[in-house]
């Protein structure tokens, strides 16, 4: 069901269909028909063809499609009247509501017992320990590490400004890039793909190449090496905790 939603809302929702939804009900009917078709195909492929013979199935699916379109219409109305801006927060809230509708539909169709749910959602002590270890290392490296690097490079960043940006904006841009960079590097080490680290470093260097002049170059190079080094160290520690070795192979 989640696969059907993702297919219907993204690759199968073209720009022309999105524009049609702003022009009238026809776009919503087309969008709903696509979701219905994809959902039925996914249920037939992954669950059971027998489900299509149930009247309750069709009633539940039609209600789900109506709720889905209602969420889309409400979002469009709020954005069109400027009560909400079409932002990342609105997009995430929209998707959370859609996933909630999917969970409700799945619950109705499958009707699992509480014991079944507990058994599916529970994990072993070993898995819980790994999740805890990953959480500590990721949060420590990505966020706490960002503040450490910011303090270490404070003197280098003083007075650095780019056209149209203040010193604080330059720092914040570097902080957000650093979060993503350390997440990717740490993950690359954890999945034992160290070659990805070189690719990440190369991509960042190419993107920043026009800005590598004088003082900013020093700030960029030292900050990047500190960030990558911290992420590699965190990845090695987590690999040791998970696999019992710090080997990158």
mmCIF file of C-alpha atoms in Angstrom:
data_model
loop_
_atom_site.group_PDB
_atom_site.id
_atom_site.type_symbol
_atom_site.label_atom_id
_atom_site.label_comp_id
_atom_site.label_asym_id
_atom_site.label_seq_id
_atom_site.Cartn_x
_atom_site.Cartn_y
_atom_site.Cartn_z
ATOM 1 C CA UNK A 1 0.000 0.000 0.000
ATOM 2 C CA UNK A 2 2.849 2.341 0.789
ATOM 3 C CA UNK A 3 4.464 1.410 -2.538
ATOM 4 C CA UNK A 4 1.210 2.226 -4.331
ATOM 5 C CA UNK A 5 1.085 5.617 -2.603
ATOM 6 C CA UNK A 6 4.681 6.450 -3.508
ATOM 7 C CA UNK A 7 4.145 5.444 -7.143
ATOM 8 C CA UNK A 8 0.868 7.339 -7.438
ATOM 9 C CA UNK A 9 2.066 10.510 -5.724
ATOM 10 C CA UNK A 10 5.473 10.890 -7.353
ATOM 11 C CA UNK A 11 6.484 9.160 -10.620
ATOM 12 C CA UNK A 12 2.866 8.814 -11.818
ATOM 13 C CA UNK A 13 1.834 12.359 -10.890
ATOM 14 C CA UNK A 14 3.116 14.482 -13.751
ATOM 15 C CA UNK A 15 3.471 18.256 -13.773
ATOM 16 C CA UNK A 16 0.471 18.550 -16.096
ATOM 17 C CA UNK A 17 -1.633 16.497 -13.662
ATOM 18 C CA UNK A 18 -0.550 18.717 -10.765
ATOM 19 C CA UNK A 19 -1.576 21.789 -12.755
ATOM 20 C CA UNK A 20 -4.912 20.169 -13.616
ATOM 21 C CA UNK A 21 -5.630 19.732 -9.882
ATOM 22 C CA UNK A 22 -5.422 23.526 -9.517
ATOM 23 C CA UNK A 23 -7.831 24.032 -12.434
ATOM 24 C CA UNK A 24 -10.715 21.838 -11.326
ATOM 25 C CA UNK A 25 -12.069 18.480 -10.248
ATOM 26 C CA UNK A 26 -10.896 16.652 -13.376
ATOM 27 C CA UNK A 27 -7.321 16.564 -12.139
ATOM 28 C CA UNK A 28 -8.418 15.052 -8.833
ATOM 29 C CA UNK A 29 -10.480 12.385 -10.591
ATOM 30 C CA UNK A 30 -7.467 11.408 -12.719
ATOM 31 C CA UNK A 31 -5.186 11.380 -9.676
ATOM 32 C CA UNK A 32 -7.658 9.256 -7.715
ATOM 33 C CA UNK A 33 -8.081 6.811 -10.609
ATOM 34 C CA UNK A 34 -4.302 6.372 -10.872
ATOM 35 C CA UNK A 35 -4.014 5.714 -7.136
ATOM 36 C CA UNK A 36 -6.897 3.225 -7.250
ATOM 37 C CA UNK A 37 -5.408 1.325 -10.187
ATOM 38 C CA UNK A 38 -1.906 1.171 -8.702
ATOM 39 C CA UNK A 39 -3.241 0.166 -5.279
ATOM 40 C CA UNK A 40 -5.319 -2.683 -6.733
ATOM 41 C CA UNK A 41 -2.353 -3.921 -8.793
ATOM 42 C CA UNK A 42 -0.079 -3.878 -5.731
ATOM 43 C CA UNK A 43 -2.619 -5.757 -3.607
ATOM 44 C CA UNK A 44 -3.059 -8.380 -6.325
ATOM 45 C CA UNK A 45 0.706 -8.740 -6.737
ATOM 46 C CA UNK A 46 1.744 -8.770 -3.085
ATOM 47 C CA UNK A 47 -1.286 -9.808 -1.028
ATOM 48 C CA UNK A 48 -4.104 -11.757 -2.660
ATOM 49 C CA UNK A 49 -6.374 -11.691 -5.696
ATOM 50 C CA UNK A 50 -9.135 -12.981 -3.431
ATOM 51 C CA UNK A 51 -9.349 -9.559 -1.730
ATOM 52 C CA UNK A 52 -10.979 -8.115 -4.863
ATOM 53 C CA UNK A 53 -14.067 -10.288 -4.353
ATOM 54 C CA UNK A 54 -14.962 -8.587 -1.057
ATOM 55 C CA UNK A 55 -17.431 -5.689 -1.004
ATOM 56 C CA UNK A 56 -15.831 -4.406 2.211
ATOM 57 C CA UNK A 57 -12.500 -4.220 0.393
ATOM 58 C CA UNK A 58 -13.890 -1.931 -2.300
ATOM 59 C CA UNK A 59 -15.718 0.241 0.230
ATOM 60 C CA UNK A 60 -12.535 0.636 2.304
ATOM 61 C CA UNK A 61 -10.376 1.377 -0.749
ATOM 62 C CA UNK A 62 -12.818 3.950 -2.118
ATOM 63 C CA UNK A 63 -12.969 5.624 1.294
ATOM 64 C CA UNK A 64 -9.163 5.664 1.396
ATOM 65 C CA UNK A 65 -8.988 7.281 -2.058
ATOM 66 C CA UNK A 66 -11.556 9.886 -0.974
ATOM 67 C CA UNK A 67 -9.508 10.682 2.150
ATOM 68 C CA UNK A 68 -6.336 10.915 0.062
ATOM 69 C CA UNK A 69 -7.953 13.382 -2.346
ATOM 70 C CA UNK A 70 -9.432 15.312 0.584
ATOM 71 C CA UNK A 71 -5.974 15.769 2.084
ATOM 72 C CA UNK A 72 -4.635 16.950 -1.274
ATOM 73 C CA UNK A 73 -7.541 19.373 -1.713
ATOM 74 C CA UNK A 74 -7.148 20.779 1.797
ATOM 75 C CA UNK A 75 -3.426 21.333 1.251
ATOM 76 C CA UNK A 76 -4.030 23.036 -2.095
ATOM 77 C CA UNK A 77 -6.724 25.273 -0.610
ATOM 78 C CA UNK A 78 -4.572 26.382 2.307
ATOM 79 C CA UNK A 79 -1.583 27.083 0.058
ATOM 80 C CA UNK A 80 -3.680 28.906 -2.562
ATOM 81 C CA UNK A 81 -5.216 31.217 0.038
ATOM 82 C CA UNK A 82 -1.768 31.928 1.508
ATOM 83 C CA UNK A 83 -2.751 30.476 4.885
ATOM 84 C CA UNK A 84 0.192 28.108 4.478
ATOM 85 C CA UNK A 85 3.366 28.397 2.434
ATOM 86 C CA UNK A 86 4.291 25.487 0.189
ATOM 87 C CA UNK A 87 7.262 24.506 2.332
ATOM 88 C CA UNK A 88 9.113 21.392 3.434
ATOM 89 C CA UNK A 89 7.080 21.340 6.661
ATOM 90 C CA UNK A 90 3.797 21.353 4.746
ATOM 91 C CA UNK A 91 5.067 18.620 2.416
ATOM 92 C CA UNK A 92 6.094 16.412 5.356
ATOM 93 C CA UNK A 93 2.789 17.008 7.158
ATOM 94 C CA UNK A 94 0.915 16.118 3.965
ATOM 95 C CA UNK A 95 2.841 12.860 3.642
ATOM 96 C CA UNK A 96 2.350 11.999 7.330
ATOM 97 C CA UNK A 97 -1.412 12.353 6.892
ATOM 98 C CA UNK A 98 -1.295 10.134 3.796
ATOM 99 C CA UNK A 99 0.729 7.479 5.630
ATOM 100 C CA UNK A 100 -1.777 7.639 8.491
ATOM 101 C CA UNK A 101 -4.579 6.916 6.020
ATOM 102 C CA UNK A 102 -2.564 3.984 4.627
ATOM 103 C CA UNK A 103 -2.071 2.550 8.124
ATOM 104 C CA UNK A 104 -5.813 2.839 8.801
ATOM 105 C CA UNK A 105 -6.616 1.043 5.527
ATOM 106 C CA UNK A 106 -4.077 -1.697 6.222
ATOM 107 C CA UNK A 107 -5.450 -2.154 9.739
ATOM 108 C CA UNK A 108 -9.004 -2.518 8.382
ATOM 109 C CA UNK A 109 -8.041 -4.987 5.647
ATOM 110 C CA UNK A 110 -5.685 -7.167 7.697
ATOM 111 C CA UNK A 111 -7.137 -6.647 11.191
ATOM 112 C CA UNK A 112 -4.117 -7.954 13.101
ATOM 113 C CA UNK A 113 -4.314 -8.867 16.767
ATOM 114 C CA UNK A 114 -2.355 -6.915 19.389
ATOM 115 C CA UNK A 115 -0.172 -9.978 19.951
ATOM 116 C CA UNK A 116 0.727 -10.055 16.247
ATOM 117 C CA UNK A 117 1.575 -6.357 16.266
ATOM 118 C CA UNK A 118 3.767 -6.701 19.335
ATOM 119 C CA UNK A 119 5.651 -9.601 17.796
ATOM 120 C CA UNK A 120 6.195 -7.684 14.546
ATOM 121 C CA UNK A 121 7.307 -4.455 16.220
ATOM 122 C CA UNK A 122 9.465 -5.935 18.976
ATOM 123 C CA UNK A 123 13.197 -6.440 18.533
ATOM 124 C CA UNK A 124 15.851 -8.446 20.280
ATOM 125 C CA UNK A 125 18.152 -7.042 22.954
ATOM 126 C CA UNK A 126 21.052 -7.208 20.477
ATOM 127 C CA UNK A 127 19.136 -5.162 17.908
ATOM 128 C CA UNK A 128 18.136 -2.642 20.563
ATOM 129 C CA UNK A 129 21.771 -2.255 21.609
ATOM 130 C CA UNK A 130 22.811 -1.638 17.999
ATOM 131 C CA UNK A 131 20.111 0.991 17.510
ATOM 132 C CA UNK A 132 21.203 2.736 20.713
ATOM 133 C CA UNK A 133 24.866 2.646 19.699
ATOM 134 C CA UNK A 134 24.073 4.013 16.247
ATOM 135 C CA UNK A 135 21.920 6.773 17.708
ATOM 136 C CA UNK A 136 24.646 7.894 20.107
ATOM 137 C CA UNK A 137 27.403 7.862 17.483
ATOM 138 C CA UNK A 138 25.336 9.520 14.729
ATOM 139 C CA UNK A 139 23.997 12.302 16.962
ATOM 140 C CA UNK A 140 27.400 12.819 18.576
ATOM 141 C CA UNK A 141 29.311 12.966 15.302
ATOM 142 C CA UNK A 142 26.784 14.917 13.226
ATOM 143 C CA UNK A 143 25.481 17.488 15.695
ATOM 144 C CA UNK A 144 27.861 17.654 18.673
ATOM 145 C CA UNK A 145 30.758 17.323 16.231
ATOM 146 C CA UNK A 146 29.421 20.300 14.317
ATOM 147 C CA UNK A 147 29.642 22.526 17.372
ATOM 148 C CA UNK A 148 33.154 21.256 18.133
ATOM 149 C CA UNK A 149 34.320 22.074 14.604
ATOM 150 C CA UNK A 150 32.655 25.468 14.791
ATOM 151 C CA UNK A 151 34.594 26.314 17.954
ATOM 152 C CA UNK A 152 37.870 25.019 16.512
ATOM 153 C CA UNK A 153 37.500 27.104 13.337
ATOM 154 C CA UNK A 154 36.064 30.201 15.040
ATOM 155 C CA UNK A 155 39.180 32.308 14.515
ATOM 156 C CA UNK A 156 39.460 31.299 10.862
ATOM 157 C CA UNK A 157 35.843 32.192 10.089
ATOM 158 C CA UNK A 158 36.083 35.665 11.603
ATOM 159 C CA UNK A 159 35.558 38.323 8.965
ATOM 160 C CA UNK A 160 34.686 35.886 6.154
ATOM 161 C CA UNK A 161 31.768 37.140 4.102
ATOM 162 C CA UNK A 162 30.435 36.359 0.652
ATOM 163 C CA UNK A 163 28.496 38.779 -1.546
ATOM 164 C CA UNK A 164 24.967 39.046 -0.222
ATOM 165 C CA UNK A 165 25.725 36.935 2.887
ATOM 166 C CA UNK A 166 26.765 37.848 6.400
ATOM 167 C CA UNK A 167 29.444 36.057 8.404
ATOM 168 C CA UNK A 168 26.731 34.227 10.375
ATOM 169 C CA UNK A 169 25.033 33.023 7.167
ATOM 170 C CA UNK A 170 28.351 31.657 5.895
ATOM 171 C CA UNK A 171 28.815 29.771 9.168
ATOM 172 C CA UNK A 172 25.287 28.358 9.066
ATOM 173 C CA UNK A 173 25.683 27.211 5.470
ATOM 174 C CA UNK A 174 28.869 25.394 6.431
ATOM 175 C CA UNK A 175 27.138 23.831 9.431
ATOM 176 C CA UNK A 176 24.275 22.391 7.369
ATOM 177 C CA UNK A 177 26.652 21.082 4.712
ATOM 178 C CA UNK A 178 28.765 19.560 7.497
ATOM 179 C CA UNK A 179 25.755 17.721 8.945
ATOM 180 C CA UNK A 180 25.052 16.082 5.608
ATOM 181 C CA UNK A 181 28.726 15.430 4.919
ATOM 182 C CA UNK A 182 29.320 13.678 8.253
ATOM 183 C CA UNK A 183 26.150 11.624 7.891
ATOM 184 C CA UNK A 184 27.232 10.385 4.450
ATOM 185 C CA UNK A 185 30.838 9.697 5.473
ATOM 186 C CA UNK A 186 29.834 7.901 8.680
ATOM 187 C CA UNK A 187 27.340 5.764 6.751
ATOM 188 C CA UNK A 188 29.928 4.986 4.063
ATOM 189 C CA UNK A 189 32.355 3.733 6.715
ATOM 190 C CA UNK A 190 29.620 1.742 8.458
ATOM 191 C CA UNK A 191 28.621 -0.075 5.243
ATOM 192 C CA UNK A 192 32.340 -0.619 4.558
ATOM 193 C CA UNK A 193 32.488 1.489 1.415
ATOM 194 C CA UNK A 194 35.420 3.870 2.110
ATOM 195 C CA UNK A 195 35.701 4.810 -1.570
ATOM 196 C CA UNK A 196 32.509 6.818 -1.107
ATOM 197 C CA UNK A 197 34.400 9.154 1.221
ATOM 198 C CA UNK A 198 36.659 10.220 -1.647
ATOM 199 C CA UNK A 199 33.639 10.791 -3.872
ATOM 200 C CA UNK A 200 31.956 12.947 -1.212
ATOM 201 C CA UNK A 201 35.133 14.991 -0.682
ATOM 202 C CA UNK A 202 35.615 15.447 -4.434
ATOM 203 C CA UNK A 203 32.025 16.561 -4.951
ATOM 204 C CA UNK A 204 32.243 19.102 -2.145
ATOM 205 C CA UNK A 205 35.565 20.463 -3.435
ATOM 206 C CA UNK A 206 34.182 20.928 -6.955
ATOM 207 C CA UNK A 207 31.077 22.708 -5.623
ATOM 208 C CA UNK A 208 33.183 25.064 -3.502
ATOM 209 C CA UNK A 209 36.032 25.557 -5.998
ATOM 210 C CA UNK A 210 34.983 29.074 -7.152
ATOM 211 C CA UNK A 211 35.054 30.230 -3.499
ATOM 212 C CA UNK A 212 38.495 28.827 -2.615
ATOM 213 C CA UNK A 213 40.306 32.127 -2.273
ATOM 214 C CA UNK A 214 42.670 33.254 0.433
ATOM 215 C CA UNK A 215 41.147 33.125 3.936
ATOM 216 C CA UNK A 216 38.034 31.153 2.980
ATOM 217 C CA UNK A 217 40.246 28.420 1.508
ATOM 218 C CA UNK A 218 41.937 27.910 4.879
ATOM 219 C CA UNK A 219 38.577 27.847 6.674
ATOM 220 C CA UNK A 220 37.141 25.420 4.112
ATOM 221 C CA UNK A 221 40.086 22.995 4.095
ATOM 222 C CA UNK A 222 40.566 22.828 7.867
ATOM 223 C CA UNK A 223 36.822 22.562 8.506
ATOM 224 C CA UNK A 224 36.422 19.838 5.887
ATOM 225 C CA UNK A 225 39.361 17.783 7.170
ATOM 226 C CA UNK A 226 38.089 18.058 10.749
ATOM 227 C CA UNK A 227 34.582 17.080 9.655
ATOM 228 C CA UNK A 228 35.674 14.103 7.539
ATOM 229 C CA UNK A 229 38.169 12.954 10.172
ATOM 230 C CA UNK A 230 35.531 13.062 12.904
ATOM 231 C CA UNK A 231 33.033 11.172 10.744
ATOM 232 C CA UNK A 232 35.615 8.504 9.829
ATOM 233 C CA UNK A 233 36.506 8.088 13.494
ATOM 234 C CA UNK A 234 32.843 7.776 14.432
ATOM 235 C CA UNK A 235 32.290 5.247 11.641
ATOM 236 C CA UNK A 236 35.234 3.148 12.804
ATOM 237 C CA UNK A 237 33.990 3.187 16.397
ATOM 238 C CA UNK A 238 30.509 2.127 15.317
ATOM 239 C CA UNK A 239 31.939 -0.561 13.021
ATOM 240 C CA UNK A 240 33.921 -1.880 15.984
ATOM 241 C CA UNK A 241 30.777 -1.978 18.122
ATOM 242 C CA UNK A 242 28.683 -3.641 15.409
ATOM 243 C CA UNK A 243 31.125 -5.951 13.644
ATOM 244 C CA UNK A 244 33.859 -6.358 16.250
ATOM 245 C CA UNK A 245 36.488 -4.917 13.909
ATOM 246 C CA UNK A 246 37.610 -1.548 12.578
ATOM 247 C CA UNK A 247 38.477 -2.967 9.164
ATOM 248 C CA UNK A 248 37.211 -0.980 6.168
ATOM 249 C CA UNK A 249 37.068 -4.074 3.931
#
